[in-house]
GROMACS .gro file of C-alpha atoms in nm:
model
  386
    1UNK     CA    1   0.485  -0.263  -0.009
    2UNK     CA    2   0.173  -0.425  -0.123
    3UNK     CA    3   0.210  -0.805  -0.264
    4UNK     CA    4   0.004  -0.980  -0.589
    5UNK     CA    5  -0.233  -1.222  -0.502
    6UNK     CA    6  -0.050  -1.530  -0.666
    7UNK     CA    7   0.295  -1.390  -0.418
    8UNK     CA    8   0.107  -1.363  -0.099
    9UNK     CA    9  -0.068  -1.708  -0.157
   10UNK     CA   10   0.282  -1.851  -0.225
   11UNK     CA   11   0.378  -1.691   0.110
   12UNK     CA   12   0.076  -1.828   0.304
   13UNK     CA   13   0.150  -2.177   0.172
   14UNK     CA   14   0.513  -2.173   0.294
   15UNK     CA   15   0.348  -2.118   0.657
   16UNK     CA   16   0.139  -2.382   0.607
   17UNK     CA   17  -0.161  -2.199   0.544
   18UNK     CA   18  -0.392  -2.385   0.296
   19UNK     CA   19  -0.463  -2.197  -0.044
   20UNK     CA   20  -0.627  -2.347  -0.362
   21UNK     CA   21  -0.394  -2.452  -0.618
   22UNK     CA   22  -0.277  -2.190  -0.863
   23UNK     CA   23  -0.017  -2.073  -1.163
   24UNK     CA   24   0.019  -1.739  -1.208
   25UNK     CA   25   0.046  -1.691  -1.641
   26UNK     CA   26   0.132  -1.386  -1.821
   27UNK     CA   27  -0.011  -1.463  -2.162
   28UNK     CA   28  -0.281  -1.628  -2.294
   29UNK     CA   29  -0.095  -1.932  -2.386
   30UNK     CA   30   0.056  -1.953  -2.053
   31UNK     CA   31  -0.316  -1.971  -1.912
   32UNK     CA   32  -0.415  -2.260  -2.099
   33UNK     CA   33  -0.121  -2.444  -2.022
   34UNK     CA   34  -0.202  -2.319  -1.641
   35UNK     CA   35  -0.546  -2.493  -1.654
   36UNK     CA   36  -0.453  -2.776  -1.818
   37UNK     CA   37  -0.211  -2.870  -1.590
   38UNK     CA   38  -0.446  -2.779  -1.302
   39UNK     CA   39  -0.690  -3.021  -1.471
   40UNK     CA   40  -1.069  -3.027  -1.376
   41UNK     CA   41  -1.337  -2.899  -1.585
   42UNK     CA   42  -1.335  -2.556  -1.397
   43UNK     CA   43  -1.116  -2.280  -1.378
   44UNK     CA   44  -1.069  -1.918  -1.226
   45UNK     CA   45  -0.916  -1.656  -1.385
   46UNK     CA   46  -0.858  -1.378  -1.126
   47UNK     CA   47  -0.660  -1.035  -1.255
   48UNK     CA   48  -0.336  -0.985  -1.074
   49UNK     CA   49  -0.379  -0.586  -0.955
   50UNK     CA   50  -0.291  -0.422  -0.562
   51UNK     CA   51  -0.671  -0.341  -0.508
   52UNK     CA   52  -0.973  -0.487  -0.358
   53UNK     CA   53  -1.310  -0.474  -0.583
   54UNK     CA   54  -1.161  -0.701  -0.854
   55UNK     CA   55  -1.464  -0.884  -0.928
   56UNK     CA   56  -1.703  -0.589  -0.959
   57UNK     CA   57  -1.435  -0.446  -1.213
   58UNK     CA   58  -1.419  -0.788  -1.418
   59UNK     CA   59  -1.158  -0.913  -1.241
   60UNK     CA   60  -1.241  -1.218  -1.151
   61UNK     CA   61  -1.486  -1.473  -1.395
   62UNK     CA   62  -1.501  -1.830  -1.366
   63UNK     CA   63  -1.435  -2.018  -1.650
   64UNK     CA   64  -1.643  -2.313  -1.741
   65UNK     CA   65  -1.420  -2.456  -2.062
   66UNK     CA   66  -1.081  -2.372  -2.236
   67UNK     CA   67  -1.226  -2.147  -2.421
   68UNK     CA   68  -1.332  -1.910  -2.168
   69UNK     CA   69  -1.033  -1.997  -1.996
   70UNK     CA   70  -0.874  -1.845  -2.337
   71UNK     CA   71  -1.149  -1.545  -2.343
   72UNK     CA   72  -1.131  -1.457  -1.982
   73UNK     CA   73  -0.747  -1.423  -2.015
   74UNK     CA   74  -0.723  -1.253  -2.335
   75UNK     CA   75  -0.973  -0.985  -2.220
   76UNK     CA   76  -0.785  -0.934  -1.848
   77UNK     CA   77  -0.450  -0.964  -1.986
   78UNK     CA   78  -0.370  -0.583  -2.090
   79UNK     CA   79  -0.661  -0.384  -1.912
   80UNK     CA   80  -0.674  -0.135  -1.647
   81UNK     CA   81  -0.870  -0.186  -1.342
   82UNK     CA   82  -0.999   0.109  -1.114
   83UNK     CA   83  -1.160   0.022  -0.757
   84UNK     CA   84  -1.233   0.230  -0.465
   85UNK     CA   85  -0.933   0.108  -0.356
   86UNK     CA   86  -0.701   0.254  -0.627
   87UNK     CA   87  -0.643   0.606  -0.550
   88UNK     CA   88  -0.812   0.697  -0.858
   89UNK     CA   89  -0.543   0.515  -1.068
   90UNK     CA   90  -0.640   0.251  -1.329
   91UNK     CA   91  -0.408   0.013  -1.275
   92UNK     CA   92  -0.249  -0.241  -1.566
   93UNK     CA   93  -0.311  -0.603  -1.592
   94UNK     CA   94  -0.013  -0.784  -1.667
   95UNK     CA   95  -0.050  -1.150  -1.530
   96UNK     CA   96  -0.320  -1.332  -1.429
   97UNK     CA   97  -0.416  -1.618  -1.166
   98UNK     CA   98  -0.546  -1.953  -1.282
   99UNK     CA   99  -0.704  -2.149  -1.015
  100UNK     CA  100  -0.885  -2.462  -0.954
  101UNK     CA  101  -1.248  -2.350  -0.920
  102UNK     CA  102  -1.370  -2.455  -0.527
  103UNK     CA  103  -1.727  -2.522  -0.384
  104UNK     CA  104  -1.771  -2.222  -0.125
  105UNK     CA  105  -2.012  -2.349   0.117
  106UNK     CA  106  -1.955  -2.026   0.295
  107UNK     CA  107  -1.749  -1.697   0.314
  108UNK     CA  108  -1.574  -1.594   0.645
  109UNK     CA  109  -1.356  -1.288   0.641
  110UNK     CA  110  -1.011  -1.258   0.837
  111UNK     CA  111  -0.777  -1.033   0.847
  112UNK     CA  112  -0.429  -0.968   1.115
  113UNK     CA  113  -0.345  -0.589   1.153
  114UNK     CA  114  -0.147  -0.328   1.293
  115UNK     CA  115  -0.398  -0.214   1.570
  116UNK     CA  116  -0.249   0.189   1.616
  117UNK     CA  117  -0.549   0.224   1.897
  118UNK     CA  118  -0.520  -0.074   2.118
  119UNK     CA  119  -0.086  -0.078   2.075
  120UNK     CA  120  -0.073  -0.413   1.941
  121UNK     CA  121  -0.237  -0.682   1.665
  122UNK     CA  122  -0.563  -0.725   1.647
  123UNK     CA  123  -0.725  -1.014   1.422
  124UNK     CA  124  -1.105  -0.874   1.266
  125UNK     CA  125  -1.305  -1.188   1.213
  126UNK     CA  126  -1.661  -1.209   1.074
  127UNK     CA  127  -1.909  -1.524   0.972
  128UNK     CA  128  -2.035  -1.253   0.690
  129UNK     CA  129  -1.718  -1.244   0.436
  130UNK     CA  130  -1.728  -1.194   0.108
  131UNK     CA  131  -1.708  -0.916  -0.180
  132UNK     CA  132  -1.978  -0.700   0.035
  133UNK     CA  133  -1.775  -0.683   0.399
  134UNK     CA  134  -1.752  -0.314   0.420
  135UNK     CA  135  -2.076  -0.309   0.328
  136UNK     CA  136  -2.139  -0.564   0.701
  137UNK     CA  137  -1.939  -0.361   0.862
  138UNK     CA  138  -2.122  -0.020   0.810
  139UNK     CA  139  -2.422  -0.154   0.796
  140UNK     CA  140  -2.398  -0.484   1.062
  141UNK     CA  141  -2.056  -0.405   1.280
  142UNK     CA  142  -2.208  -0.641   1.530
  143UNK     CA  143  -2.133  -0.929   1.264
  144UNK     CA  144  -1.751  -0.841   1.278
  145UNK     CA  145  -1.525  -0.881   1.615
  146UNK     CA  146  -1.179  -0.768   1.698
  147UNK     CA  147  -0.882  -1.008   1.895
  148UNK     CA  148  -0.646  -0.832   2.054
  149UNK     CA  149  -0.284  -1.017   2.073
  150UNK     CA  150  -0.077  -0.935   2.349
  151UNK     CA  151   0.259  -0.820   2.265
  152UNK     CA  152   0.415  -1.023   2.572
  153UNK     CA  153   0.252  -1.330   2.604
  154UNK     CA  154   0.149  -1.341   2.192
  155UNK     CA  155  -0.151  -1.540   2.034
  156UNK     CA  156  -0.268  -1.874   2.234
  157UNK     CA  157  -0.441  -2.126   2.054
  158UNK     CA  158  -0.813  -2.102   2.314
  159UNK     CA  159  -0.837  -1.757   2.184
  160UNK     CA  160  -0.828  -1.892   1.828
  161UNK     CA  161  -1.073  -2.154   1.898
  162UNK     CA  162  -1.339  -1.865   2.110
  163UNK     CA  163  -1.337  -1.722   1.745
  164UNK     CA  164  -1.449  -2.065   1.576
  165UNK     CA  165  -1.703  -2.103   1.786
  166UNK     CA  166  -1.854  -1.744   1.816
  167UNK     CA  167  -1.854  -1.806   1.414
  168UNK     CA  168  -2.067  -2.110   1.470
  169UNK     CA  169  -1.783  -2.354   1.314
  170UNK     CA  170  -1.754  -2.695   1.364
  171UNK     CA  171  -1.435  -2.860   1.598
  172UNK     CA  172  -1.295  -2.983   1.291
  173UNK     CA  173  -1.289  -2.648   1.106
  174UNK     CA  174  -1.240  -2.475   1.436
  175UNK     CA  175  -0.860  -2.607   1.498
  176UNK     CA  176  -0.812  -2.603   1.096
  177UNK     CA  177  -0.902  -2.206   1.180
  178UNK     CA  178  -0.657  -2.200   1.484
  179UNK     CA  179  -0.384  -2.358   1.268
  180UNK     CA  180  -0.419  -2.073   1.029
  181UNK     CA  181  -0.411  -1.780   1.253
  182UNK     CA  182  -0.147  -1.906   1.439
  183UNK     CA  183   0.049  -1.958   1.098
  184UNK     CA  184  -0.062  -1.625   0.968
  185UNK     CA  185   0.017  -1.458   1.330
  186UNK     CA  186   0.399  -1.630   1.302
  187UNK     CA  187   0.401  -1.507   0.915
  188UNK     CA  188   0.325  -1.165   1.037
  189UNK     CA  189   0.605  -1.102   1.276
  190UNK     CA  190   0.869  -1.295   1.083
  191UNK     CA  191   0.864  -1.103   0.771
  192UNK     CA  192   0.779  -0.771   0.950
  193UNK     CA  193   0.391  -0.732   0.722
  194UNK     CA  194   0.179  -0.439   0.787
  195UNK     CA  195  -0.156  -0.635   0.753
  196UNK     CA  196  -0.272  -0.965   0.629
  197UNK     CA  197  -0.623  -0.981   0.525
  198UNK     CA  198  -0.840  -1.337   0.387
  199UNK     CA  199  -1.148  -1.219   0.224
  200UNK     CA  200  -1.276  -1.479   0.178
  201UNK     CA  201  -1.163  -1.744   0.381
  202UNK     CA  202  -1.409  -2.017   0.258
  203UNK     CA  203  -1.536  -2.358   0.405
  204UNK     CA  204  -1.524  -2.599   0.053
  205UNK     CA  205  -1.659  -2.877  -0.044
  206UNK     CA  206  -1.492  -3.084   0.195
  207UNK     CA  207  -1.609  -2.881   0.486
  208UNK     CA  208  -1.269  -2.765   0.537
  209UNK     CA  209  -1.121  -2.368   0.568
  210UNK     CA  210  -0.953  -2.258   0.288
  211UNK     CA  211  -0.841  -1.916   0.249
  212UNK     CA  212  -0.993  -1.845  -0.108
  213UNK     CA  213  -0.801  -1.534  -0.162
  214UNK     CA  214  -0.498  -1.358   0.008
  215UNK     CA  215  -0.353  -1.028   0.066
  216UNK     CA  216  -0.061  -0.870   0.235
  217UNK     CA  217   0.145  -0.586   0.338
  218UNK     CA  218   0.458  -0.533   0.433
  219UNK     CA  219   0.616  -0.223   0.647
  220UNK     CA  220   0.868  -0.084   0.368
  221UNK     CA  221   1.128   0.017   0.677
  222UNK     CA  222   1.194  -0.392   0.685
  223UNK     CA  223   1.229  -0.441   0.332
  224UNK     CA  224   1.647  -0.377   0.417
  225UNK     CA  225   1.585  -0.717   0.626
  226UNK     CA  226   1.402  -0.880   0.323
  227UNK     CA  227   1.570  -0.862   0.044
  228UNK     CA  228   1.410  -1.170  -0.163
  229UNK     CA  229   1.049  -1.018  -0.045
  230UNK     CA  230   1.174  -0.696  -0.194
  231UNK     CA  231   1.235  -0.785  -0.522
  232UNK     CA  232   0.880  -0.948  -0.523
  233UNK     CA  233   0.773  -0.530  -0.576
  234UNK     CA  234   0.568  -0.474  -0.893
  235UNK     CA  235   0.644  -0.043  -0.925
  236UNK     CA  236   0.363  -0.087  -1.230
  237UNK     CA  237   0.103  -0.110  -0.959
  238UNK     CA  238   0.241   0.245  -0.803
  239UNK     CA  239   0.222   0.553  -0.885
  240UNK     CA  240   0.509   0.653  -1.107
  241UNK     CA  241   0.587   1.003  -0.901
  242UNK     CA  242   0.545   0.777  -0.590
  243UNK     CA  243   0.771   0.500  -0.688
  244UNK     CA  244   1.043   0.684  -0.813
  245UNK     CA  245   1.049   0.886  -0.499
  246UNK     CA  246   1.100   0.550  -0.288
  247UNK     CA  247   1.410   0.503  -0.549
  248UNK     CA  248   1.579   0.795  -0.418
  249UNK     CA  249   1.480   0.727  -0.065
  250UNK     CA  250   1.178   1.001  -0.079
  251UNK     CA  251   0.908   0.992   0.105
  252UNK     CA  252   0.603   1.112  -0.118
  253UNK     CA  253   0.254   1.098  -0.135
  254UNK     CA  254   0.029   1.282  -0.376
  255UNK     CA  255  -0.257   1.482  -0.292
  256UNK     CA  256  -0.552   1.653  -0.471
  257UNK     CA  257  -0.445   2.005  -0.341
  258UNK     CA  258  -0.174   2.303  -0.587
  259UNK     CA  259   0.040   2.367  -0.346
  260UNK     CA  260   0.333   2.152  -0.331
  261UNK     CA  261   0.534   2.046  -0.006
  262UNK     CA  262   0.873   2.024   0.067
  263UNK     CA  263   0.989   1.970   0.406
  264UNK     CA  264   1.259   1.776   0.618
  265UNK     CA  265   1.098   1.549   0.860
  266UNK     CA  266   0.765   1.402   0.898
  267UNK     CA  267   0.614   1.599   1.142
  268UNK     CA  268   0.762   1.912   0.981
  269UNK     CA  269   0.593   1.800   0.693
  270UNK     CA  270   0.240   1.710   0.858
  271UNK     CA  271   0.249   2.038   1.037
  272UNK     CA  272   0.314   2.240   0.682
  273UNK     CA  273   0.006   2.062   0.540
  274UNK     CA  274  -0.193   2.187   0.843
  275UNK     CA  275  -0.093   2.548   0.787
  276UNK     CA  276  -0.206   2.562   0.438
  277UNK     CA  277  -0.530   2.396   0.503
  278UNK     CA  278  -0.610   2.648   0.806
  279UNK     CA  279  -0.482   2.926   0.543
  280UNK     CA  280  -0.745   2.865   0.284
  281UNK     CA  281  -0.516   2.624   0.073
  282UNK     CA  282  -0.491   2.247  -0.034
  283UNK     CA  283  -0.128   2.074  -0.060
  284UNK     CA  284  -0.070   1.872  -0.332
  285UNK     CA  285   0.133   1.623  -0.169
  286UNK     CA  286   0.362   1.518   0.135
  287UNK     CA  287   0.711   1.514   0.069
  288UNK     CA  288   0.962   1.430   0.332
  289UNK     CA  289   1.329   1.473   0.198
  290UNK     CA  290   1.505   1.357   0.515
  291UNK     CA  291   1.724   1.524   0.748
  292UNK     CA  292   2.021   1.420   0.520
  293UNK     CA  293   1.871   1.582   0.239
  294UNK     CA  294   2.144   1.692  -0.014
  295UNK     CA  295   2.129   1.949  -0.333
  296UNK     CA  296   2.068   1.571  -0.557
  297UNK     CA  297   1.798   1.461  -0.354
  298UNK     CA  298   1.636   1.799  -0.381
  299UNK     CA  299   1.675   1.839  -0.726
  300UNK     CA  300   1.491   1.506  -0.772
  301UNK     CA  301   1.176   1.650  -0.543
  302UNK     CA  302   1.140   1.901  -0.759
  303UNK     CA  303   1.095   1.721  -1.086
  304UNK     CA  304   0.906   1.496  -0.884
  305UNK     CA  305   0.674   1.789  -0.717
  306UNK     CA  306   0.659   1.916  -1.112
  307UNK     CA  307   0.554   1.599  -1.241
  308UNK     CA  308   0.189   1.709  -1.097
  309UNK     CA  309   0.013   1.917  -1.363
  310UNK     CA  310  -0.178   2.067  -1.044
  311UNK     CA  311   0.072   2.224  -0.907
  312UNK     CA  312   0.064   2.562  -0.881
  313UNK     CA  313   0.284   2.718  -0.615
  314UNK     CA  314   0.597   2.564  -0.418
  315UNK     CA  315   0.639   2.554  -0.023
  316UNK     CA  316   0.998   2.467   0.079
  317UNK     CA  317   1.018   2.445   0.450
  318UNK     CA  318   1.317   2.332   0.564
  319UNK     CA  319   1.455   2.336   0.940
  320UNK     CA  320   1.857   2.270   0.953
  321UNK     CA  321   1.922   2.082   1.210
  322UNK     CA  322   2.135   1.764   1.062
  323UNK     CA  323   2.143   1.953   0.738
  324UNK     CA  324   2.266   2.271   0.691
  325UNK     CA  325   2.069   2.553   0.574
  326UNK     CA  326   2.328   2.657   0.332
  327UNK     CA  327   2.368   2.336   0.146
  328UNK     CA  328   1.931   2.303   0.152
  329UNK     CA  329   1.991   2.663  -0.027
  330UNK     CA  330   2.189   2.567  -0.308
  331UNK     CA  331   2.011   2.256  -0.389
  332UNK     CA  332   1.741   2.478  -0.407
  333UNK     CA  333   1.901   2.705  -0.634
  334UNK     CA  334   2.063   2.433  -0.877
  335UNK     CA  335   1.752   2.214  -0.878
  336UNK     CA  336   1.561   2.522  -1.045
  337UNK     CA  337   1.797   2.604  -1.265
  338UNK     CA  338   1.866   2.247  -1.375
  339UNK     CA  339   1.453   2.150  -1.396
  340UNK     CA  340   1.346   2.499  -1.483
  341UNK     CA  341   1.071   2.554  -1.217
  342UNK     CA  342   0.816   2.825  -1.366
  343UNK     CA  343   0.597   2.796  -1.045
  344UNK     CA  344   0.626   3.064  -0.738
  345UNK     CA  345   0.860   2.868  -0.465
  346UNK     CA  346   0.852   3.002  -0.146
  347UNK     CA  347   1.075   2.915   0.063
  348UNK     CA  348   1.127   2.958   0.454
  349UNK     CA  349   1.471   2.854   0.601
  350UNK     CA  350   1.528   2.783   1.007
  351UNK     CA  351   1.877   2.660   1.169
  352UNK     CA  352   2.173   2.560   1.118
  353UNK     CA  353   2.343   2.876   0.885
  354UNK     CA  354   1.992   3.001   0.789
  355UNK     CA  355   2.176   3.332   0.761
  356UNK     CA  356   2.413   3.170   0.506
  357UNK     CA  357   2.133   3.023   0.289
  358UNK     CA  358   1.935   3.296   0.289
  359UNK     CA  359   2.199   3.568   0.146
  360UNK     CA  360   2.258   3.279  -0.106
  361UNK     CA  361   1.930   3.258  -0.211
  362UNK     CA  362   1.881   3.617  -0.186
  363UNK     CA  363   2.208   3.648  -0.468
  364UNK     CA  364   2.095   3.395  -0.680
  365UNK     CA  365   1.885   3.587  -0.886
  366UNK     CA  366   1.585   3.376  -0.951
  367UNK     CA  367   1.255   3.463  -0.821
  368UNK     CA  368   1.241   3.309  -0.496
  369UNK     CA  369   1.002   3.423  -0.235
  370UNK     CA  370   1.173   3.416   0.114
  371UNK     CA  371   0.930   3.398   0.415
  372UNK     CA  372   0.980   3.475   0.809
  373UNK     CA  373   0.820   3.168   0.953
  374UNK     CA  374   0.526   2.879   0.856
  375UNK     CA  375   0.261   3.123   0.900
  376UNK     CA  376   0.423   3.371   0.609
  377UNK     CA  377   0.488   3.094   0.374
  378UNK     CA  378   0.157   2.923   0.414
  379UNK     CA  379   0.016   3.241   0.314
  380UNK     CA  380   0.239   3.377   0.038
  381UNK     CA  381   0.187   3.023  -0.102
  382UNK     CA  382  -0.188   3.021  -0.075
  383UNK     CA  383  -0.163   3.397  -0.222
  384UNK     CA  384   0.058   3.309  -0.519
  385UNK     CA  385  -0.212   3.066  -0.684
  386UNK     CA  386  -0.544   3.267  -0.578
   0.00000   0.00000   0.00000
């Protein structure tokens, strides 16, 4: 679960983490009365949207009078933006984030992550932040430097202050820096995040660090421990197939592949998009139905699965092990008679009363294409939309 700018700053400040002052408005009326109450003589208006590349999209303008406060927000307010970092969705524009404009002196970049290599979190730090850091870090990855935080002993405040001073920091901004990754390391394991990146994390006016902008995300198997965080989730910024999948407790993922997936279990699932790539296919998404799946829950994959004009063929590849092959077998059944699935499904059954859900499948009627094993299916599948 991704978080809007104006949320994760509100998050950062509870931690102590300093963040410019900001109201979040959601018309144009609401923005004026935003920078009015701000005061100053200098605003930013910054598009409210789970992407990076804001800016470059219009995103983000700085607004030098009411008026362009009024401009700025009118324009935003309503749009689509689409970044590299969208999935190729434009996504809407529905509030927007007035701030007190600050005097960047210069742009660091920070960011706390799940490090899957080293087993643990890693902070990436750079001196080169900014709108252009994955353009350092293909280009200069010698600017940018990892931290590794032990899982045992944690984060101590000398490795903090090591990364100050390799940035060429001051003392003063170097333990205002070791305050905030210490803050931002606590934030990270109390509310269970995913990553937490500061891009940029500015030195102002006042030669102080400031983190300028701030994103986070959150591991969506803690959201059960969360439950104000959770409600905090803004489903206009997902994908509509994806977000009503996470309603019904699917896991689903869309692809740019015709064949469609469904499988119980992950691994099940990764291994069935293997087998149609090495077969000459593309899926079209992952879709994990659980080993509890039931004949509801499949009949939602399916309209789900059809809600993708790509798709042209269905896998179902199901192994019974807490669910019973039987029960997979009439979901399968009712969900295409209730959705009305034109599409060739083929479908290859394993465990638990396979022989039961096959005869049923086989007395149904409807033009189902049983297979032997994964090898078979991939390859019927791949067949059926050549």
């Amino acid at each position: 679960m991704n978080f809007h700018e104006y949320q994760a700053k509100e998050i950062f400040a509870s931690y102590g983490v300093p963040v410019p002052a900001g109201i979040v408005a959601r018309t144009v009326d609401e923005a004026l009365n935003a920078a009015e109450t701000l005061g100053g003589n200098m605003w930013v208006v910054k598009a409210q949207v789970h992407a990076g590349g804001r800016g470059k999209a219009g995103g983000v303008k700085l607004a030098k009078s009411m008026d362009e406060v009024r401009e700025y927000a009118s324009n935003m307010l309503g749009m689509t933006i689409q970044t590299y970092q969208t999935g190729g969705m434009a996504l809407p524009v529905n509030e927007v984030l007035i701030t007190e404009a600050a005097e960047i002196k210069q742009e660091l970049y920070l960011s706390l992550l799940v490090d899957r290599a080293n087993k643990c979190l890693s902070f990436v730090v750079s001196a080169a932040g900014g709108v252009d850091i994955e353009e350092v870090a293909r280009t200069a990855p010698e600017k940018i430097h990892a931290v590794t935080v032990d899982n045992l002993e944690g984060l101590f405040p000398y490795e903090c202050r090591k990364v100050g001073f390799s940035m060429g920091l001051t003392a003063k901004q170097t333990n205002q820096l070791t305050k905030i990754m210490m803050a931002l390391h606590k934030m990270f394991h109390d509310l269970d995040l995913a990553l937490v990146e500061v891009n940029p994390l500015i030195i102002d006016g006042d030669d102080d660090v400031v983190a300028l902008d701030a994103k986070i995300s959150m591991d969506d198997n803690a959201l059960f421990r969360h439950k104000k965080l959770a409600e905090l989730r803004d489903k206009s910024q997902e994908d509509p197939a994806e977000a009503e999948a996470h309603e019904h407790s699917l896991n689903y993922i869309k692809l740019d592949g015709n064949i469609a997936c469904m499988v119980n279990g992950a691994g099940l699932a990764m291994a069935t998009m293997d087998v149609i790539k090495l077969t000459g296919g593309e899926p079209a998404n992952f879709l994990d139905v659980g080993g509890g799946a039931t004949a509801e829950r499949v009949a939602v994959a399916f309209k789900i699965i059809l809600s993708d004009p790509n798709v042209k063929s269905i896998l179902v590849n199901i192994f019974g092990g807490i669910v019973r092959c039987d029960l997979i077998a009439q979901g399968i059944i009712d969900a295409i008679k209730e959705v009305g699935v034109e599409q060739p499904i083929i479908v290859r059954l394993e465990g638990t009363n396979v022989e039961q859900g096959k005869e049923l499948l086989k007395q149904s009627g409807l033009a189902v294409i049983a297979a032997d094993d994964l090898d078979d299916a991939a390859t019927k599948a791949v067949s059926a939309v050549a």
